[in-house]
Coordinates of C-alpha atoms in Angstrom, one line a residue:
Chain A
M23 CA 27.5 -138.9 -230.7
D24 CA 31.3 -138.1 -232.0
E25 CA 30.4 -134.6 -233.4
L26 CA 33.7 -134.4 -235.3
K27 CA 33.4 -137.6 -236.7
I28 CA 30.1 -136.4 -238.3
L29 CA 30.8 -133.1 -239.6
N30 CA 34.0 -134.4 -241.2
R31 CA 31.8 -136.9 -243.2
V32 CA 28.9 -134.3 -243.5
L33 CA 30.9 -130.8 -244.0
P34 CA 32.6 -131.7 -246.9
G35 CA 29.6 -132.0 -249.1
L36 CA 27.7 -129.1 -248.5
K37 CA 27.9 -126.6 -251.4
Y38 CA 27.7 -122.9 -251.0
G39 CA 26.5 -119.9 -252.4
S40 CA 28.8 -117.5 -253.7
E41 CA 27.7 -114.8 -251.1
V42 CA 29.4 -117.1 -248.3
V43 CA 32.0 -115.5 -247.6
L44 CA 33.2 -118.2 -244.8
P45 CA 31.6 -121.4 -244.4
P46 CA 31.4 -123.6 -241.1
G47 CA 34.4 -123.7 -239.1
D48 CA 34.8 -120.7 -237.8
D49 CA 32.6 -119.1 -234.2
C50 CA 30.1 -117.7 -237.5
A51 CA 29.5 -118.1 -241.0
A52 CA 30.2 -114.9 -242.8
I53 CA 27.7 -113.9 -245.6
R54 CA 27.9 -110.9 -248.0
Q55 CA 25.2 -109.0 -247.2
T56 CA 26.1 -105.3 -248.9
P57 CA 29.0 -103.7 -250.5
G58 CA 31.7 -103.8 -247.7
M59 CA 28.5 -105.8 -245.2
L60 CA 28.8 -109.1 -243.8
L61 CA 26.2 -110.7 -242.2
L62 CA 27.3 -112.8 -239.5
A63 CA 25.3 -116.1 -238.2
A64 CA 25.7 -119.1 -236.1
V65 CA 23.5 -122.0 -234.2
D66 CA 24.6 -123.2 -230.7
Q67 CA 22.5 -125.1 -228.1
L68 CA 22.1 -125.2 -224.2
A69 CA 21.5 -128.6 -223.3
E70 CA 20.5 -129.7 -219.3
N71 CA 23.4 -130.9 -217.0
V72 CA 25.8 -130.6 -220.2
H73 CA 25.9 -126.8 -220.5
Y74 CA 24.5 -125.9 -217.1
L75 CA 23.3 -127.8 -213.9
H76 CA 19.7 -127.9 -213.7
S77 CA 20.1 -128.0 -209.8
G78 CA 21.5 -124.7 -208.6
T79 CA 20.9 -122.8 -211.8
T80 CA 17.8 -120.5 -212.2
A81 CA 15.8 -121.1 -215.2
G82 CA 16.3 -116.8 -216.4
E83 CA 20.7 -117.6 -215.7
A84 CA 20.1 -120.6 -218.3
G85 CA 18.1 -118.9 -220.7
A86 CA 20.5 -115.7 -220.1
K87 CA 23.4 -118.3 -220.7
L88 CA 22.7 -119.8 -224.5
L89 CA 22.0 -115.8 -225.5
K90 CA 25.4 -114.6 -224.2
R91 CA 27.4 -118.0 -225.6
N92 CA 26.2 -117.1 -229.0
L93 CA 26.9 -113.7 -228.3
S94 CA 31.1 -114.8 -227.8
D95 CA 30.4 -116.2 -231.2
I96 CA 30.0 -112.5 -232.8
A97 CA 32.9 -110.7 -230.6
A98 CA 35.0 -113.0 -231.9
M99 CA 34.5 -112.2 -235.5
G100 CA 34.6 -108.6 -234.3
G101 CA 30.9 -107.8 -235.2
I102 CA 27.6 -106.8 -234.0
P103 CA 24.8 -108.6 -232.8
R104 CA 21.9 -108.1 -233.7
H105 CA 18.8 -110.4 -233.9
C106 CA 18.0 -114.1 -232.6
L107 CA 15.2 -116.7 -232.6
I108 CA 15.1 -119.2 -230.2
A109 CA 13.5 -122.9 -230.0
L110 CA 12.8 -125.2 -227.2
A111 CA 12.4 -128.7 -226.3
A112 CA 11.5 -129.8 -223.6
D113 CA 9.8 -133.2 -221.9
K114 CA 6.4 -132.9 -220.3
N115 CA 8.0 -132.7 -216.5
R116 CA 8.5 -128.9 -217.3
S117 CA 6.4 -126.6 -216.1
D118 CA 5.7 -123.4 -218.1
Q119 CA 7.1 -121.7 -215.0
W120 CA 10.4 -122.6 -215.6
I121 CA 9.8 -122.2 -219.6
C122 CA 8.4 -118.9 -219.2
D123 CA 11.5 -117.7 -217.1
F124 CA 13.9 -118.8 -219.5
L125 CA 12.6 -117.4 -222.3
S126 CA 12.2 -114.4 -220.1
G127 CA 16.1 -114.8 -218.9
A128 CA 17.2 -115.0 -222.6
A129 CA 15.0 -112.2 -224.0
G130 CA 16.4 -109.5 -221.0
A131 CA 19.9 -110.4 -221.9
A132 CA 18.4 -109.8 -225.4
E133 CA 17.3 -106.4 -224.5
K134 CA 20.5 -105.7 -222.3
Y135 CA 22.6 -106.5 -225.7
N136 CA 20.7 -104.4 -227.6
V137 CA 19.1 -107.7 -229.8
S138 CA 16.2 -108.3 -230.9
L139 CA 14.2 -111.7 -230.3
V140 CA 12.4 -112.0 -233.5
G141 CA 11.3 -115.7 -233.7
G142 CA 11.1 -119.1 -231.5
D143 CA 9.9 -122.5 -231.6
L144 CA 8.3 -124.5 -228.5
C145 CA 8.1 -128.2 -228.9
A146 CA 8.0 -131.4 -226.4
L147 CA 10.4 -134.0 -226.6
T148 CA 9.2 -137.5 -227.2
A149 CA 11.0 -141.0 -226.8
A150 CA 11.7 -143.0 -229.5
A151 CA 9.1 -145.5 -228.9
G152 CA 6.4 -143.1 -228.8
G153 CA 6.4 -142.2 -225.3
D154 CA 7.5 -139.3 -223.1
G155 CA 10.6 -138.1 -223.4
V156 CA 13.5 -137.0 -221.3
G157 CA 15.6 -134.1 -221.0
L158 CA 15.5 -130.5 -222.0
V159 CA 17.7 -128.4 -224.5
A160 CA 17.3 -125.2 -226.8
S161 CA 19.0 -123.4 -229.5
L162 CA 19.9 -120.1 -230.9
T163 CA 20.5 -118.8 -233.9
I164 CA 22.7 -115.0 -233.8
L165 CA 22.6 -113.1 -236.0
G166 CA 25.1 -109.8 -236.8
E167 CA 27.3 -107.5 -239.2
V168 CA 30.9 -106.5 -239.2
E169 CA 32.5 -104.6 -242.0
A170 CA 33.8 -106.9 -244.4
E171 CA 37.4 -105.6 -243.6
R172 CA 36.8 -106.0 -239.9
L173 CA 36.2 -109.8 -240.1
C174 CA 38.4 -111.7 -237.8
R175 CA 38.7 -115.7 -239.0
R176 CA 40.6 -118.2 -237.5
D177 CA 42.8 -119.2 -239.8
R178 CA 44.8 -116.0 -240.4
L179 CA 47.3 -116.0 -237.8
E180 CA 50.6 -115.2 -239.3
A181 CA 54.4 -116.6 -237.7
G182 CA 55.8 -113.8 -235.4
D183 CA 52.0 -112.4 -234.5
G184 CA 51.8 -111.6 -230.5
I185 CA 49.4 -114.0 -229.1
Y186 CA 46.9 -112.5 -227.1
V187 CA 44.0 -113.4 -224.6
T188 CA 41.4 -111.1 -222.7
G189 CA 40.7 -111.9 -219.1
C190 CA 41.8 -115.2 -216.9
F191 CA 40.8 -119.1 -217.3
G192 CA 40.2 -121.7 -216.0
N193 CA 37.6 -122.8 -212.9
S194 CA 34.4 -121.3 -214.6
Y195 CA 32.0 -123.9 -213.2
R196 CA 32.5 -124.0 -209.4
S197 CA 32.9 -119.9 -209.5
R198 CA 29.8 -119.6 -211.8
H199 CA 31.5 -117.7 -214.4
H200 CA 30.6 -120.1 -216.9
L201 CA 26.6 -118.2 -216.0
D202 CA 27.6 -114.7 -215.2
F203 CA 30.2 -113.8 -217.5
E204 CA 30.5 -110.6 -219.9
P205 CA 30.3 -111.1 -223.7
R206 CA 33.3 -109.4 -225.1
L207 CA 31.6 -107.3 -227.5
R208 CA 33.4 -104.0 -226.8
E209 CA 36.6 -105.7 -226.7
G210 CA 36.2 -108.1 -230.1
R211 CA 34.8 -104.0 -231.8
F212 CA 38.0 -102.8 -230.5
I213 CA 40.4 -105.4 -231.2
S214 CA 39.0 -106.2 -235.1
G215 CA 38.9 -102.2 -235.5
R216 CA 43.0 -102.0 -236.1
Y217 CA 44.9 -104.7 -234.8
S218 CA 44.0 -107.8 -235.2
R219 CA 42.1 -109.8 -238.4
C220 CA 43.2 -113.0 -236.2
M221 CA 40.4 -114.3 -233.5
M222 CA 37.8 -116.9 -231.8
D223 CA 36.3 -117.2 -228.6
V224 CA 37.8 -120.1 -226.0
S225 CA 34.7 -121.9 -225.0
D226 CA 36.2 -125.7 -225.3
G227 CA 39.3 -124.6 -223.5
L228 CA 42.1 -122.2 -224.3
A229 CA 44.7 -125.5 -225.2
L230 CA 42.1 -127.1 -227.6
D231 CA 40.9 -123.7 -228.5
L232 CA 44.3 -122.4 -229.0
R233 CA 45.4 -125.6 -231.3
R234 CA 42.0 -125.0 -233.6
M235 CA 44.0 -121.7 -234.7
L236 CA 47.4 -122.8 -234.9
I237 CA 45.8 -125.8 -236.9
S238 CA 43.6 -123.6 -239.4
S239 CA 46.3 -120.8 -239.8
G240 CA 49.0 -124.0 -241.0
L241 CA 51.2 -122.6 -237.3
C242 CA 52.8 -123.6 -234.2
A243 CA 52.8 -121.3 -230.5
R244 CA 55.3 -120.4 -228.2
V245 CA 53.5 -119.8 -225.0
D246 CA 54.1 -118.5 -221.2
E247 CA 52.1 -120.2 -219.0
R248 CA 53.1 -118.2 -216.4
A249 CA 51.8 -115.5 -218.3
I250 CA 48.2 -117.4 -218.7
P251 CA 45.8 -115.2 -216.5
L252 CA 44.4 -117.1 -214.1
R253 CA 40.5 -117.4 -212.5
E254 CA 40.2 -117.6 -208.5
G255 CA 40.8 -120.9 -207.7
A256 CA 42.5 -122.0 -211.0
D257 CA 46.1 -123.7 -211.7
P258 CA 47.3 -123.5 -215.2
A259 CA 46.5 -127.3 -215.6
A260 CA 42.8 -126.2 -214.7
A261 CA 43.4 -122.8 -217.6
W262 CA 44.8 -124.7 -220.1
S263 CA 41.1 -127.0 -220.4
D264 CA 38.5 -126.6 -217.6
G265 CA 36.7 -124.6 -220.8
E266 CA 33.7 -122.3 -220.6
D267 CA 35.7 -119.2 -220.4
Y268 CA 34.1 -116.9 -223.6
E269 CA 37.2 -115.4 -223.6
L270 CA 38.9 -113.5 -227.1
L271 CA 42.0 -115.2 -228.5
F272 CA 43.2 -113.0 -231.3
S273 CA 46.7 -112.3 -232.7
V274 CA 47.8 -108.8 -233.1
P275 CA 51.3 -108.3 -235.9
A276 CA 54.6 -107.7 -234.0
A277 CA 54.7 -104.3 -235.8
A278 CA 51.7 -102.9 -234.2
E279 CA 51.9 -104.7 -230.3
E280 CA 52.9 -101.8 -228.7
E281 CA 50.4 -99.5 -230.1
F282 CA 47.9 -101.6 -229.3
L283 CA 49.0 -102.4 -225.9
S284 CA 49.4 -98.3 -225.2
A285 CA 46.0 -98.1 -226.7
W286 CA 44.1 -100.8 -224.8
P287 CA 41.2 -98.9 -222.9
G288 CA 41.2 -101.7 -220.0
A289 CA 39.2 -101.2 -216.7
G290 CA 39.1 -97.6 -217.0
G291 CA 37.3 -97.9 -220.4
G292 CA 35.1 -100.7 -218.7
F293 CA 37.5 -103.4 -221.1
A294 CA 38.4 -106.8 -219.7
P295 CA 42.4 -106.9 -218.7
V296 CA 44.1 -108.5 -221.8
S297 CA 47.4 -110.4 -222.0
R298 CA 50.2 -111.2 -223.8
I299 CA 50.7 -115.1 -223.9
G300 CA 52.7 -116.3 -226.8
T301 CA 53.8 -116.0 -229.9
A302 CA 53.3 -117.5 -233.6
V303 CA 56.0 -119.7 -234.5
A304 CA 56.4 -121.6 -237.8
P305 CA 56.2 -125.5 -237.5
E306 CA 59.2 -127.5 -237.6
T307 CA 59.6 -130.2 -240.4
D308 CA 59.8 -133.6 -239.1
E309 CA 62.5 -136.3 -240.6
N310 CA 59.9 -137.0 -243.2
G311 CA 59.8 -133.3 -244.5
N312 CA 56.3 -132.9 -243.3
R313 CA 55.4 -129.7 -241.4
K314 CA 53.4 -130.3 -238.2
A315 CA 51.4 -127.2 -237.2
G316 CA 48.8 -127.1 -234.0
M317 CA 52.4 -127.4 -231.5
I318 CA 52.0 -125.6 -228.4
Y319 CA 56.0 -125.4 -227.1
D320 CA 56.8 -123.2 -224.1
L321 CA 59.3 -120.6 -223.4
S322 CA 62.5 -123.1 -223.3
G323 CA 61.1 -124.9 -226.6
K324 CA 59.8 -128.0 -225.0
E325 CA 56.5 -129.3 -226.1
I326 CA 53.8 -128.3 -223.4
K327 CA 51.8 -131.7 -222.8
L328 CA 48.7 -131.5 -220.8
E329 CA 46.3 -134.2 -219.8
H330 CA 43.5 -133.1 -220.8
W331 CA 43.0 -130.6 -223.8
G332 CA 39.4 -129.1 -223.5
Y333 CA 35.7 -130.2 -224.5
E334 CA 36.1 -132.0 -226.9
H335 CA 32.6 -132.3 -228.4
K336 CA 31.9 -135.9 -227.9
Chain B
M20 CA 3.8 -127.5 -222.6
D21 CA 1.0 -125.3 -223.4
E22 CA 2.8 -123.3 -226.5
L23 CA 0.4 -120.5 -226.8
K24 CA -0.4 -119.3 -223.5
I25 CA 3.7 -119.3 -223.2
L26 CA 4.2 -117.1 -226.2
N27 CA 1.2 -114.5 -224.6
R28 CA 2.9 -114.4 -221.6
V29 CA 6.9 -113.7 -223.3
L30 CA 6.2 -112.1 -226.3
P31 CA 4.3 -108.7 -225.3
G32 CA 7.3 -107.7 -223.1
L33 CA 9.9 -108.5 -226.6
K34 CA 11.5 -104.8 -227.8
Y35 CA 12.7 -104.9 -231.2
G36 CA 15.2 -102.2 -233.2
S37 CA 13.3 -100.1 -235.3
E38 CA 14.4 -102.4 -238.7
V39 CA 12.0 -105.1 -237.5
V40 CA 9.7 -104.6 -239.8
L41 CA 7.3 -107.5 -238.8
P42 CA 8.3 -109.1 -235.5
P43 CA 6.9 -112.5 -234.0
G44 CA 3.2 -114.2 -235.0
D45 CA 3.7 -114.5 -239.2
D46 CA 5.4 -117.3 -240.4
C47 CA 8.8 -115.4 -240.7
A48 CA 10.3 -111.8 -238.7
A49 CA 11.2 -110.0 -241.4
I50 CA 14.5 -107.0 -241.1
R51 CA 15.2 -104.6 -243.1
Q52 CA 18.5 -104.6 -244.5
T53 CA 19.0 -102.8 -247.9
P54 CA 16.6 -100.2 -249.3
G55 CA 13.8 -102.0 -250.7
M56 CA 14.5 -105.2 -249.8
L57 CA 13.7 -107.2 -246.3
L58 CA 15.5 -110.5 -244.3
L59 CA 13.5 -112.8 -243.6
A60 CA 14.1 -115.4 -240.8
A61 CA 12.2 -118.2 -238.9
V62 CA 13.3 -121.4 -236.9
D63 CA 11.2 -124.5 -236.7
Q64 CA 11.9 -127.8 -235.0
L65 CA 11.3 -131.0 -235.6
A66 CA 10.7 -133.6 -233.1
E67 CA 11.0 -137.5 -233.6
N68 CA 7.4 -139.2 -232.7
V69 CA 5.6 -135.6 -233.2
H70 CA 6.3 -134.4 -236.4
Y71 CA 7.6 -138.3 -237.8
L72 CA 7.6 -141.5 -236.5
H73 CA 11.1 -143.3 -235.9
S74 CA 9.3 -146.2 -237.3
G75 CA 8.7 -145.9 -241.2
T76 CA 10.4 -143.2 -241.7
T77 CA 14.6 -143.0 -243.3
A78 CA 16.6 -140.6 -241.5
G79 CA 17.1 -138.4 -245.1
E80 CA 13.2 -138.1 -245.2
A81 CA 12.9 -136.8 -241.7
G82 CA 16.2 -134.3 -242.6
A83 CA 14.7 -133.5 -245.5
K84 CA 11.6 -132.7 -243.8
L85 CA 13.4 -130.2 -241.7
L86 CA 14.8 -128.1 -244.4
K87 CA 10.9 -128.0 -246.5
R88 CA 9.1 -127.0 -243.3
N89 CA 11.0 -124.0 -243.1
L90 CA 11.0 -123.2 -246.7
S91 CA 7.3 -123.6 -246.9
D92 CA 7.5 -120.4 -244.4
I93 CA 9.9 -118.3 -246.9
A94 CA 7.2 -119.1 -249.6
A95 CA 4.2 -118.2 -247.5
M96 CA 5.9 -114.6 -247.3
G97 CA 6.6 -114.4 -251.0
G98 CA 10.1 -114.7 -250.3
I99 CA 13.2 -116.5 -251.9
P100 CA 15.4 -118.8 -249.2
R101 CA 19.2 -118.7 -249.1
H102 CA 20.7 -120.3 -245.7
C103 CA 20.2 -122.3 -243.1
L104 CA 21.6 -123.5 -239.5
I105 CA 20.6 -127.0 -238.4
A106 CA 21.0 -127.9 -234.3
L107 CA 20.5 -131.2 -233.0
A108 CA 20.4 -132.6 -229.9
A109 CA 19.7 -136.5 -229.6
D110 CA 20.2 -139.4 -226.8
K111 CA 23.0 -141.4 -226.9
N112 CA 21.3 -144.7 -228.2
R113 CA 20.9 -142.7 -231.8
S114 CA 24.2 -143.9 -234.2
D115 CA 25.7 -141.2 -235.7
Q116 CA 25.3 -143.1 -239.1
W117 CA 21.4 -142.2 -238.6
I118 CA 22.3 -138.3 -237.5
C119 CA 25.1 -138.3 -240.6
D120 CA 21.9 -139.8 -242.8
F121 CA 19.8 -137.5 -241.2
L122 CA 21.8 -133.8 -242.0
S123 CA 22.6 -135.5 -245.4
G124 CA 18.8 -135.8 -246.0
A125 CA 18.9 -131.6 -244.8
A126 CA 21.8 -130.9 -246.8
G127 CA 20.5 -132.6 -250.3
A128 CA 17.0 -130.7 -249.5
A129 CA 18.9 -127.4 -249.3
E130 CA 21.1 -128.1 -252.5
K131 CA 17.5 -128.9 -254.1
Y132 CA 16.1 -125.3 -253.4
N133 CA 19.4 -123.5 -253.9
V134 CA 20.1 -123.0 -249.9
S135 CA 23.5 -122.9 -248.3
L136 CA 23.6 -124.5 -245.1
V137 CA 25.8 -122.0 -243.1
G138 CA 26.0 -123.4 -239.6
G139 CA 25.1 -126.1 -236.7
D140 CA 25.1 -127.9 -233.5
L141 CA 25.0 -130.9 -232.6
C142 CA 24.9 -132.1 -228.6
A143 CA 23.7 -134.8 -226.2
L144 CA 20.5 -134.9 -224.7
T145 CA 20.9 -136.1 -220.7
A146 CA 18.3 -136.1 -218.3
A147 CA 17.5 -133.7 -215.4
A148 CA 19.3 -136.1 -212.6
G149 CA 21.9 -135.3 -215.0
G150 CA 21.4 -139.1 -216.5
D151 CA 20.9 -140.3 -220.2
G152 CA 17.6 -138.2 -221.7
V153 CA 15.2 -139.9 -224.4
G154 CA 14.3 -138.5 -227.5
L155 CA 15.7 -136.7 -230.7
V156 CA 14.6 -132.8 -231.8
A157 CA 16.1 -130.7 -234.4
S158 CA 16.0 -127.3 -234.9
L159 CA 16.1 -125.2 -238.3
T160 CA 16.3 -121.8 -238.8
I161 CA 15.8 -120.2 -242.2
L162 CA 17.1 -117.3 -244.0
G163 CA 15.8 -115.7 -246.5
E164 CA 15.0 -112.6 -248.3
V165 CA 11.8 -111.0 -249.9
E166 CA 11.3 -107.5 -251.9
A167 CA 9.5 -105.1 -249.3
E168 CA 6.8 -104.7 -251.9
R169 CA 5.9 -108.3 -252.0
L170 CA 6.1 -109.3 -248.8
C171 CA 2.8 -111.2 -247.6
R172 CA 1.8 -111.3 -244.2
R173 CA -1.2 -112.8 -242.8
D174 CA -3.0 -109.4 -241.6
R175 CA -3.6 -108.1 -244.8
L176 CA -6.5 -109.4 -246.0
E177 CA -9.5 -107.0 -247.2
A178 CA -13.4 -107.8 -246.9
G179 CA -14.1 -109.1 -250.6
D180 CA -10.8 -110.5 -251.3
G181 CA -11.1 -114.2 -252.9
I182 CA -9.9 -116.4 -250.0
Y183 CA -7.5 -119.3 -252.4
V184 CA -5.3 -122.1 -251.4
T185 CA -2.9 -124.3 -253.6
G186 CA -2.6 -128.2 -253.7
C187 CA -5.2 -130.2 -252.1
F188 CA -5.4 -131.1 -248.0
G189 CA -6.0 -134.0 -245.7
N190 CA -4.5 -137.5 -245.2
S191 CA -1.2 -135.8 -244.8
Y192 CA 0.3 -138.8 -242.9
R193 CA -1.0 -141.9 -243.7
S194 CA -0.5 -140.9 -247.5
R195 CA 3.2 -139.8 -247.0
H196 CA 2.4 -135.7 -248.0
H197 CA 3.9 -134.7 -244.9
L198 CA 7.3 -136.0 -246.1
D199 CA 7.6 -135.8 -249.5
F200 CA 5.7 -132.5 -250.1
E201 CA 7.1 -129.8 -252.2
P202 CA 7.3 -126.7 -250.4
R203 CA 5.4 -124.0 -252.9
L204 CA 8.4 -121.5 -253.3
R205 CA 7.5 -120.4 -257.2
E206 CA 4.0 -120.6 -256.2
G207 CA 4.4 -118.1 -253.7
R208 CA 6.9 -115.8 -255.7
F209 CA 4.4 -115.8 -258.7
I210 CA 1.3 -115.0 -256.3
S211 CA 3.6 -112.0 -254.1
G212 CA 4.3 -110.8 -257.7
R213 CA 1.2 -108.6 -258.2
Y214 CA -1.3 -111.0 -257.2
S215 CA -1.4 -111.2 -252.9
R216 CA -0.1 -109.0 -249.6
C217 CA -1.7 -111.8 -247.7
M218 CA -0.4 -115.4 -247.2
M219 CA 0.3 -117.7 -245.0
D220 CA 1.4 -121.2 -245.3
V221 CA -1.4 -124.1 -243.7
S222 CA 0.4 -126.6 -241.3
D223 CA -1.7 -127.2 -238.5
G224 CA -4.7 -127.6 -240.6
L225 CA -6.4 -125.1 -243.3
A226 CA -9.4 -124.4 -240.5
L227 CA -7.2 -123.1 -237.5
D228 CA -4.7 -121.5 -240.1
L229 CA -7.6 -119.6 -242.0
R230 CA -8.8 -118.5 -238.2
R231 CA -5.5 -117.2 -237.7
M232 CA -5.4 -115.5 -241.0
L233 CA -9.0 -113.6 -240.3
I234 CA -8.4 -113.1 -236.6
S235 CA -5.3 -111.1 -237.5
S236 CA -7.1 -109.5 -240.2
G237 CA -10.0 -108.8 -238.2
L238 CA -12.6 -110.3 -241.0
C239 CA -14.3 -113.5 -241.2
A240 CA -15.0 -116.2 -244.1
R241 CA -17.9 -117.8 -246.3
V242 CA -16.6 -120.6 -247.7
D243 CA -18.1 -123.0 -250.4
E244 CA -16.6 -125.9 -248.5
R245 CA -17.0 -128.0 -251.7
A246 CA -14.2 -126.4 -253.3
I247 CA -11.7 -127.2 -251.1
P248 CA -9.6 -130.3 -252.8
L249 CA -9.2 -132.9 -250.9
R250 CA -6.2 -135.4 -250.9
E251 CA -6.8 -138.9 -252.0
G252 CA -8.2 -140.7 -249.1
A253 CA -9.3 -137.3 -247.0
D254 CA -13.4 -135.9 -246.3
P255 CA -14.3 -132.7 -245.7
A256 CA -13.9 -132.8 -241.7
A257 CA -10.1 -134.0 -242.9
A258 CA -9.1 -131.5 -245.0
W259 CA -9.9 -129.1 -242.5
S260 CA -7.8 -130.3 -239.1
D261 CA -6.1 -133.1 -240.5
G262 CA -2.6 -130.1 -240.9
E263 CA 0.8 -130.9 -242.4
D264 CA -0.5 -129.9 -245.4
Y265 CA 2.6 -127.1 -246.3
E266 CA 0.6 -125.2 -249.2
L267 CA -0.3 -121.8 -249.7
L268 CA -3.2 -119.8 -248.1
F269 CA -3.7 -116.3 -249.7
S270 CA -6.1 -113.2 -251.1
V271 CA -6.7 -112.1 -254.1
P272 CA -8.2 -109.0 -254.6
A273 CA -11.6 -109.6 -256.3
A274 CA -10.4 -106.6 -259.3
A275 CA -7.5 -108.8 -259.9
E276 CA -9.2 -112.4 -259.3
E277 CA -10.1 -113.6 -263.1
E278 CA -6.4 -112.0 -264.4
F279 CA -5.0 -113.8 -261.9
L280 CA -6.8 -117.5 -262.3
S281 CA -5.9 -116.5 -266.0
A282 CA -2.1 -116.3 -265.8
W283 CA -1.9 -119.1 -263.1
P284 CA 1.0 -121.5 -265.0
G285 CA -1.0 -124.3 -263.4
A286 CA 0.5 -127.7 -264.3
G287 CA 2.2 -126.7 -267.6
G288 CA 4.5 -124.6 -265.9
G289 CA 5.4 -126.8 -262.5
F290 CA 2.2 -125.2 -260.1
A291 CA 0.2 -126.8 -257.9
P292 CA -3.5 -126.2 -259.1
V293 CA -5.1 -123.5 -257.4
S294 CA -8.8 -123.3 -255.9
R295 CA -10.1 -120.0 -254.3
I296 CA -12.4 -121.7 -251.8
G297 CA -14.4 -118.4 -250.6
T298 CA -14.5 -114.9 -249.8
A299 CA -13.2 -112.4 -247.0
V300 CA -16.4 -110.8 -245.6
A301 CA -16.6 -107.8 -242.6
P302 CA -17.4 -109.6 -239.3
E303 CA -20.6 -109.1 -237.9
T304 CA -21.9 -106.9 -235.2
D305 CA -23.5 -108.8 -231.8
E306 CA -25.9 -107.6 -229.4
N307 CA -23.2 -106.1 -227.4
G308 CA -21.9 -104.1 -230.8
N309 CA -18.8 -106.5 -230.3
R310 CA -17.6 -107.7 -233.7
K311 CA -16.4 -110.7 -233.7
A312 CA -13.5 -111.6 -236.5
G313 CA -12.1 -115.3 -237.2
M314 CA -16.0 -116.8 -237.6
I315 CA -15.6 -119.3 -240.8
Y316 CA -19.2 -119.2 -242.6
D317 CA -20.8 -121.6 -244.9
L318 CA -22.5 -119.9 -248.6
S319 CA -25.8 -120.1 -246.7
G320 CA -24.1 -118.0 -243.9
K321 CA -24.4 -120.6 -241.2
E322 CA -21.2 -121.1 -239.2
I323 CA -19.0 -123.6 -240.2
K324 CA -18.7 -126.4 -237.1
L325 CA -16.3 -128.9 -236.6
E326 CA -14.8 -130.9 -233.7
H327 CA -11.3 -130.6 -234.7
W328 CA -9.5 -127.8 -235.9
G329 CA -6.7 -128.5 -236.6
Y330 CA -3.3 -128.4 -234.2
E331 CA -3.1 -126.1 -231.1
H332 CA 0.5 -126.4 -229.9
K333 CA -0.3 -128.3 -226.5

């Protein structure tokens, strides 16, 4: 399944009510709810042996991950999560106990992050011929809210902005970070409060997600690779492309950077560390007069080339 | 998978914010949004060869059905659908074309019913061992709204109320009604306007869903079986238990019945027919002093016994 190709065929035909401030394409959709307040909504799936390995992952860990990866999407909009709904489909070999543990894992995480689980659906997988299906997949729809003036979008980067990340990158699978991460909700609220209008979450790899932000915003970036914080066991290539980091990538306008860095609560305030990894720059014009957004340069101005860019949704 | 058993284990432990007016258990959850207005939310899945047969169903029909069965849940609350999000998981044998056609079918139905598709996710199914999975399942979260004073719940039946249904029942699969039905949105709005506070949709079989309404409300029903409208090719047993009717089951207080029936717009107003099938009655007290809700009696007062009650979610 080529997700990008499918979306490129289906998305352009969609029509939205005028209350849809932000249609699909960002971490969440944003819908005008009351004057000054937006409803945030996103759906994400967790497929066994794609997003976690059945072997070595408890059902409760998998359920909690399903919720937390959706919380990361709310954090990236600068918002507050409120409600969720879960759908789960499994083949007949999955025990009711496993499914209960999965749902309890999600419900426990929901309680921890003050999210109400308000709906759900369970069903059995079958095969095309009508026989038994094989596999397990769950989807979660997260609902949240954010003040309209705090909404952070991925297409709001401006040339000259500092580019920042929370936490560290790479080696998420072996370190089990992909299961035990903390969604950056507090950090997202702090950032959206006064310092940024441009943010997204990094789940498919820093290189790929940074490039998405750059292309959305029509810009390029100059990045100090040595400034990218590495998770234990990760080298720079892994930090660029492993994915499943669930950290925030955001911009701070140059004029606000000093104040931002001195105000960041840090570990003492229960916050993840924050790192300035680069600067947004205008795209260069090529020999044909085209401006190519999405390029990532090192400090010397040389294009950074990577063997892997991240998880490409194919 | 025994859905009821799983829900009975998981649901009691859930905690809800005080803004959750109606938690899981009805057709939708209802969440206080603004003074006087409730957000409605529900999630439902469509599994291939459970909810439609791959053979003989186009991808577009299946996608439209996924949306419409969720619209039926909004109709049953007396509400208006607004937004939806779709997640789809498929094995690797499913073509991108089929998936595009499925999503376009859902999107086309969304446009028809003024619903904005604001989010989605696609992923691949795998097997427990990490190999290829087999099957296809999609989930849709529907968001809508309803004025607080128009909210219709399944637990609001009162003794003496007339029990009504829209449309007709039975033989939904062979007649293809389960694919080409019209969600009863206009009818639901009309009913919730002034005539009823108790409504649900009939999707698992009239007998089973009526019993759910009766048990939720602590009542029984006396039903005139000859008054149950039959779909072409259906006999009374099929009408009671086939399921997939997507009609509305609702009550009208005795004092309002005459006005309701004369006000019903009917076919001339583009409405489904409406039928009075029975009356809500208080449960009898057995020899141990217990009152047993959920019984369905015929006009002579004899318990109606059915071989099949409907689709039991096992």
